[in-house]
Coordinates of C-alpha atoms and ligand atoms in Angstrom, one line a residue:
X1213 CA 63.1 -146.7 37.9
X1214 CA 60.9 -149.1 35.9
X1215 CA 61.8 -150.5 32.4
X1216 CA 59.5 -147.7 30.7
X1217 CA 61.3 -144.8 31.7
X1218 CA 64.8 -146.7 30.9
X1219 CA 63.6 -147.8 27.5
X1220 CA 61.6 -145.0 26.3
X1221 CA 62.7 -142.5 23.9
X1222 CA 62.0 -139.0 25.4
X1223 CA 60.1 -136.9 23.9
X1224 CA 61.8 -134.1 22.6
X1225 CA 65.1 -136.0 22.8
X1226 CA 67.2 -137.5 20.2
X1227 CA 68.7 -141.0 20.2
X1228 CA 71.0 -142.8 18.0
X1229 CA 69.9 -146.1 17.9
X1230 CA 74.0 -147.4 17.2
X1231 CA 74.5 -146.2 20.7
X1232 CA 71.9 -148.5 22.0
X1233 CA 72.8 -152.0 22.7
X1234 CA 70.9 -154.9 21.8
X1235 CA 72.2 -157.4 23.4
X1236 CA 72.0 -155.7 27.1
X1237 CA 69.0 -156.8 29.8
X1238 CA 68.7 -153.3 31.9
X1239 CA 67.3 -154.5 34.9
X1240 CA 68.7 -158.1 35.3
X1241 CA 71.9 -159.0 36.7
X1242 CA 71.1 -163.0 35.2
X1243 CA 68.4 -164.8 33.2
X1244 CA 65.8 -165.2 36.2
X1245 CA 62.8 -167.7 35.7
X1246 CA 61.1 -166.1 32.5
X1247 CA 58.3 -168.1 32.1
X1248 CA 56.9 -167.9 35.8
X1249 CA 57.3 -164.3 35.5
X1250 CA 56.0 -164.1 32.0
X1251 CA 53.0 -166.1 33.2
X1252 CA 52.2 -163.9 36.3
X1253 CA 52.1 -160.4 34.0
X1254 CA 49.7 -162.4 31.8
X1255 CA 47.5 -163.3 34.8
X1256 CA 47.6 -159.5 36.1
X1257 CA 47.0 -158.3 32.5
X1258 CA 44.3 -160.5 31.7
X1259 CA 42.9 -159.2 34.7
X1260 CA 42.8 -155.2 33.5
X1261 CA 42.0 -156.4 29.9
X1262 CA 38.7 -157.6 31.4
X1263 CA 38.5 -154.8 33.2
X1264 CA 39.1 -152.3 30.0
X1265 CA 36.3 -154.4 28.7
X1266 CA 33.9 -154.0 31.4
X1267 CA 34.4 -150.5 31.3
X1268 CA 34.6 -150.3 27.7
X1269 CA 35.9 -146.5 28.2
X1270 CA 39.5 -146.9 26.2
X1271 CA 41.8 -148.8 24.2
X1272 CA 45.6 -150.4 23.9
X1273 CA 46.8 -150.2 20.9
X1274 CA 50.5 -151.9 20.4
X1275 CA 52.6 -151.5 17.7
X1276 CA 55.3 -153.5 17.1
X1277 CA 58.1 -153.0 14.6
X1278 CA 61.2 -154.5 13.6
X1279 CA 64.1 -155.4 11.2
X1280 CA 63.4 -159.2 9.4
X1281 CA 63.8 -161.6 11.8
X1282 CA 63.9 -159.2 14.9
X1283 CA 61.2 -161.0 16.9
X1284 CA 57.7 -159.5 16.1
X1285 CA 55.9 -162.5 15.8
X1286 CA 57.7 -164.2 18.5
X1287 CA 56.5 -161.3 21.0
X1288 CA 53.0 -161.7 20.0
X1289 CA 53.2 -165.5 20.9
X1290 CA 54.8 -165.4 24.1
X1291 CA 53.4 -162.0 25.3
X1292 CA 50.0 -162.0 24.4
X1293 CA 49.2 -165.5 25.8
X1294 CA 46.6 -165.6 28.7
X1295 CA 44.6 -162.7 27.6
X1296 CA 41.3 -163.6 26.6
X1297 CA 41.8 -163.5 22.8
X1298 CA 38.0 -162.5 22.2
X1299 CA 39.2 -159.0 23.2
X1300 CA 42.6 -158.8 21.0
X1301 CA 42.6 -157.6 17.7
X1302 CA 45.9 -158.7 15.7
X1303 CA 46.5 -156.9 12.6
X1304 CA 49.7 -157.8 9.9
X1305 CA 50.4 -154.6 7.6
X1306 CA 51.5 -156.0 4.2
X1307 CA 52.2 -154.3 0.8
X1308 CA 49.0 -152.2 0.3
X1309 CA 46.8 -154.0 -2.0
X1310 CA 45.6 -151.8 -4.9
X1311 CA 42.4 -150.3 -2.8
X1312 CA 44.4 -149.3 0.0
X1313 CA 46.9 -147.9 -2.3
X1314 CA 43.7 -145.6 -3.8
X1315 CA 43.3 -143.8 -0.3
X1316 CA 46.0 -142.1 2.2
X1317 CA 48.1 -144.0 4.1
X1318 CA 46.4 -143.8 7.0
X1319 CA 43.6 -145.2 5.9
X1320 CA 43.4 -149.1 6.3
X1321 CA 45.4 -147.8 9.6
X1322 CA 42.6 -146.4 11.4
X1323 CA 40.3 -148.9 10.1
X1324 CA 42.2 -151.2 12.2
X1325 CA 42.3 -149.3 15.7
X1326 CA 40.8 -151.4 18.4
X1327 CA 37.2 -150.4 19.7
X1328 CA 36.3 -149.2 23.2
X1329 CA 37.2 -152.1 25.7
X1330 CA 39.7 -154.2 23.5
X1331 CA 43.5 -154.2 23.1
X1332 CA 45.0 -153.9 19.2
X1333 CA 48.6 -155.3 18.0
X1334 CA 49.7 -154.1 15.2
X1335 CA 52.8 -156.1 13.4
X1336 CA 53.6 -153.4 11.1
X1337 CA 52.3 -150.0 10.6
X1338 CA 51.7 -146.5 9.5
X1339 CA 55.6 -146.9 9.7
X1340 CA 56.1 -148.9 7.1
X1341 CA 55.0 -145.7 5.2
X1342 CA 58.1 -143.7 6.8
X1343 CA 60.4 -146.7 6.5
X1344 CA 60.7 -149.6 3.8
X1345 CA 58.6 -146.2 1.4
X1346 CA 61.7 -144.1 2.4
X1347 CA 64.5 -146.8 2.2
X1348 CA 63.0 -148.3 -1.5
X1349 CA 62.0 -144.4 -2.3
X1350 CA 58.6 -145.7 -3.1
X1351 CA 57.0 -142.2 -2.8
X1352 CA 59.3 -139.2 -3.5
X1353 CA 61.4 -137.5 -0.5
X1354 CA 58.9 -134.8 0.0
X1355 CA 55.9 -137.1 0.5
X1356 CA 57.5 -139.0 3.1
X1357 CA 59.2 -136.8 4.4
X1358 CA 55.4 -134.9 5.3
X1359 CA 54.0 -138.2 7.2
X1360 CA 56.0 -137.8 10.6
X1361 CA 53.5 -134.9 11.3
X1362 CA 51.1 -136.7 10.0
X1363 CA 51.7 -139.7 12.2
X1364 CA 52.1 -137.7 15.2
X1365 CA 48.7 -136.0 13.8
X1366 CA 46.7 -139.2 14.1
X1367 CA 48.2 -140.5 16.9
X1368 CA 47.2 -137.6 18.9
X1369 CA 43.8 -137.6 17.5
X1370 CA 43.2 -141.4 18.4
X1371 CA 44.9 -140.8 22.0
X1372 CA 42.2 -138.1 22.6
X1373 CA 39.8 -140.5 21.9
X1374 CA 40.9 -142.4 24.2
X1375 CA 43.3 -144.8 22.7
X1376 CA 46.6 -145.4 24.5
X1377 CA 49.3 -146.3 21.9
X1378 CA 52.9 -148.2 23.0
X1379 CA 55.1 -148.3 20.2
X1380 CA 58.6 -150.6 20.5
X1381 CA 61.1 -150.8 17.8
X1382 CA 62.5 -154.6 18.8
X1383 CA 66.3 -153.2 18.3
X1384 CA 68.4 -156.3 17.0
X1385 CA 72.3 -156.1 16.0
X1386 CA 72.8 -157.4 11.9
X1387 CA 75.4 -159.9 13.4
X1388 CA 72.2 -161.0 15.5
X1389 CA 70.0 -161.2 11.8
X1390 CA 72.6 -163.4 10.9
X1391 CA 72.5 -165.6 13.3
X1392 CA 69.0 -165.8 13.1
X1393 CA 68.6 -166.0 9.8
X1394 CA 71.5 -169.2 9.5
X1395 CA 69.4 -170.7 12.2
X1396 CA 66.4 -171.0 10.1
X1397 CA 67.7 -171.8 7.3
X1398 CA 68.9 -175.0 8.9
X1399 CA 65.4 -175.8 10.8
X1400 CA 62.9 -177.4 8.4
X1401 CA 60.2 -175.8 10.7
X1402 CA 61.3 -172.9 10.5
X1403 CA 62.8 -172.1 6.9
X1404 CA 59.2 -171.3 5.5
X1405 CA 59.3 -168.2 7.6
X1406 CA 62.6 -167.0 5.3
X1407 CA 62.2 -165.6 2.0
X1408 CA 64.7 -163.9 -0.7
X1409 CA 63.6 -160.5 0.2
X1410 CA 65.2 -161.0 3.7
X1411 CA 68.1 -161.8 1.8
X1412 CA 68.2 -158.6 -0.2
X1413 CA 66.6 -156.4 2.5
X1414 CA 69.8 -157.1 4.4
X1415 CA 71.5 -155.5 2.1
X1416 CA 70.0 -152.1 3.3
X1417 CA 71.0 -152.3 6.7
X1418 CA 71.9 -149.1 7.3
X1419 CA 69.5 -147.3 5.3
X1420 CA 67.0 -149.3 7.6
X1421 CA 68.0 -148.0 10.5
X1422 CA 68.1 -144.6 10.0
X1423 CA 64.8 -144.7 8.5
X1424 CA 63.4 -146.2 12.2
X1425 CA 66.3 -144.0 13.9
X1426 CA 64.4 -140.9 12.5
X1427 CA 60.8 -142.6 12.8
X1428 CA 61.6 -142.5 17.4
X1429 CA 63.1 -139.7 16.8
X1430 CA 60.2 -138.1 15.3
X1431 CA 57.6 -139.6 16.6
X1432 CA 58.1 -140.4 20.0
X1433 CA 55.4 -138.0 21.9
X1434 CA 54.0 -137.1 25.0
X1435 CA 50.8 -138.8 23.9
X1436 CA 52.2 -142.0 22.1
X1437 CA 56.1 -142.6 23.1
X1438 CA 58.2 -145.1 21.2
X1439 CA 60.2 -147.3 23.6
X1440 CA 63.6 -149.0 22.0
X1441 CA 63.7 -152.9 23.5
X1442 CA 66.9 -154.4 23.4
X1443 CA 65.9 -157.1 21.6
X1444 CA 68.7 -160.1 20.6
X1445 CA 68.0 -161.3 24.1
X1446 CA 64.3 -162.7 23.3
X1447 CA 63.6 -163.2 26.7
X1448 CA 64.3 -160.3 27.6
X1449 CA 62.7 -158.4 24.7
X1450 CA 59.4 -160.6 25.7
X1451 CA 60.0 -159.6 29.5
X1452 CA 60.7 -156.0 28.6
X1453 CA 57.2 -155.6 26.3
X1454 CA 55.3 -157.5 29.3
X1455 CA 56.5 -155.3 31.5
X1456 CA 55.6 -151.8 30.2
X1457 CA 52.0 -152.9 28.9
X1458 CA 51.7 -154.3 32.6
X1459 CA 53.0 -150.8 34.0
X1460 CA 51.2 -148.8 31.4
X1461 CA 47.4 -150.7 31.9
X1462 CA 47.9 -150.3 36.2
X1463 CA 48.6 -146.8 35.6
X1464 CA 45.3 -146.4 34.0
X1465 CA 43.1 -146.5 37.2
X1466 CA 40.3 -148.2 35.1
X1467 CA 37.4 -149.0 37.6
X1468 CA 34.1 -151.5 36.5
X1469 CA 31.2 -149.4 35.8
X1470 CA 28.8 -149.1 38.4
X1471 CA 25.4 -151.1 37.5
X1472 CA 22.6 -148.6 35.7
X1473 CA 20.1 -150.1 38.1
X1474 CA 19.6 -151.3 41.6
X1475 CA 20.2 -154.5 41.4
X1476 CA 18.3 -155.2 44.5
X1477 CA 15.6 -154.0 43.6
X1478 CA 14.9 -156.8 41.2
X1479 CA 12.5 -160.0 41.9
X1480 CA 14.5 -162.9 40.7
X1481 CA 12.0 -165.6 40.0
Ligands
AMP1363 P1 56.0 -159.9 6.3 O1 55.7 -159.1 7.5 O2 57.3 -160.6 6.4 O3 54.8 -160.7 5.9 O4 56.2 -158.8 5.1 C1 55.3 -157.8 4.8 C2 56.0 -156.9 3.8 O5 55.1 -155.8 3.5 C3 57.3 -156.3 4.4 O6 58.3 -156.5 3.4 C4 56.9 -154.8 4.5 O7 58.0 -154.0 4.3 C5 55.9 -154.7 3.5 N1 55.0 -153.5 3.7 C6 54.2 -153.3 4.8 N2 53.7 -152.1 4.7 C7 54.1 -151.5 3.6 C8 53.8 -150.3 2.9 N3 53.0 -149.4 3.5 N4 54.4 -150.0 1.8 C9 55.2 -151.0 1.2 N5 55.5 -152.2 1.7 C10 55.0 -152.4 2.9
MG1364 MG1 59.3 -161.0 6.3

């Protein structure tokens, strides 16, 4: 069984994401060589990115999210190196600024999707609208409460145009946060990356994860599936994401185009 089918959430199914450990690495009995194998799914997925973009038929759209501190940034780094980054599309989803606030939610989403031929990350999402909206009750109940369909909505619509989308929550334990959080506050190159709302955020914990508990459960589908990466472990979180974009772009049978003319027919002078 490859890591996809062990780490997505089925369709249809329901997890609890407190039953899920984060600090597990399904698959490995030990830490093996990471960064050979890290750079050898780069190699292989550089090869079908260029191979996307030759045929310029479809798209890869990933979406990461996370608690604070759960390794979003960190899995852009490490994953996405070796791909040719004229071809990858990295988008950060903050606080809507006032304009997108004006329009639906989905708006400055899809203006963000990744054209024919390139791959999109997106660090933060349309979830934010089901999540830190929900847990600060920044729209009323019903409001959010409408946007899973929604979600599922677009998603489906930009799958039938030919958009594949891999969502992963990176799932890391609050004990894990802490840790994390300690860490940086001690490393002067990294305290910049700490600021009071992780401090407060903390504080919601819980609400947090049932927010993204409901969000998989929701929202993983048939046409856009939502995988759950144990993620204290970052190796293995950047292993595990690796992985199933590697199994997920060789399952896509791309093919280059055929030329629209004979080339030897052509006088090269
Ligand atoms: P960071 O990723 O640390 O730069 O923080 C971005 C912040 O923007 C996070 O606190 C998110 O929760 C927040 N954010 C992203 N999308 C939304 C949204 N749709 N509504 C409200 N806050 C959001
Ligand atoms: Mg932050």
């Amino acid at each position: 069984m490859g890591l996809a089918e062990k780490l997505l959430v089925k369709p249809g199914t329901k997890v609890r994401l407190g039953d899920i450990a984060t600090d597990t690495a399904p698959g490995f009995k030990e830490k093996p060589d990471v960064e050979s194998i890290l750079r050898e799914t780069a190699s292989k997925m550089a090869t079908l990115q260029y191979l996307m973009f030759a045929e310029s038929k479809r798209a890869l759209l990933i979406v990461l999210q996370a608690m604070d501190t759960g390794g979003k940034d960190g899995t852009i780094r490490h994953v996405m190196t070796g791909l040719n980054p004229a071809g990858v599309h990295v988008r950060s989803f903050k606080v809507p600024s006032a304009e997108e606030m004006s329009h639906d939610f989905l708006w400055r989403i899809h203006q963000a999707v990744p054209p024919k031929g390139d791959f999109g990350i997106f660090n933060r999402s349309q979830y934010e609208d089901v999540i830190v909206v929900r847990v600060h009750d920044l729209v009323p109940r019903p409001v959010w409460k409408a946007r899973y369909e929604m979600i599922n909505a677009f998603e489906r619509h930009l799958t039938q145009n030919n958009v594949t989308i891999l969502k992963f929550f990176l799932h890391i334990s609050k004990e894990e946060q802490k840790r994390r959080i300690l860490d940086r506050m001690k490393d002067p190159e990294r305290c910049w990356k700490l600021s009071p709302a992780d401090f407060e955020e903390r504080k919601y914990w819980d609400d947090y994860q049932e927010a993204y508990e409901d969000a998989v459960n929701k929202c993983s589908t048939d046409w856009a599936p939502w995988y759950v990466i144990p993620a204290d472990r970052k190796w293995f979180r950047n292993l595990a994401v690796a992985e199933i974009m590697l199994e997920t772009l060789q399952s896509m049978k791309m093919k280059f185009p055929k030329p629209s003319f004979d080339p030897s027919k052509l006088k090269l002078r």
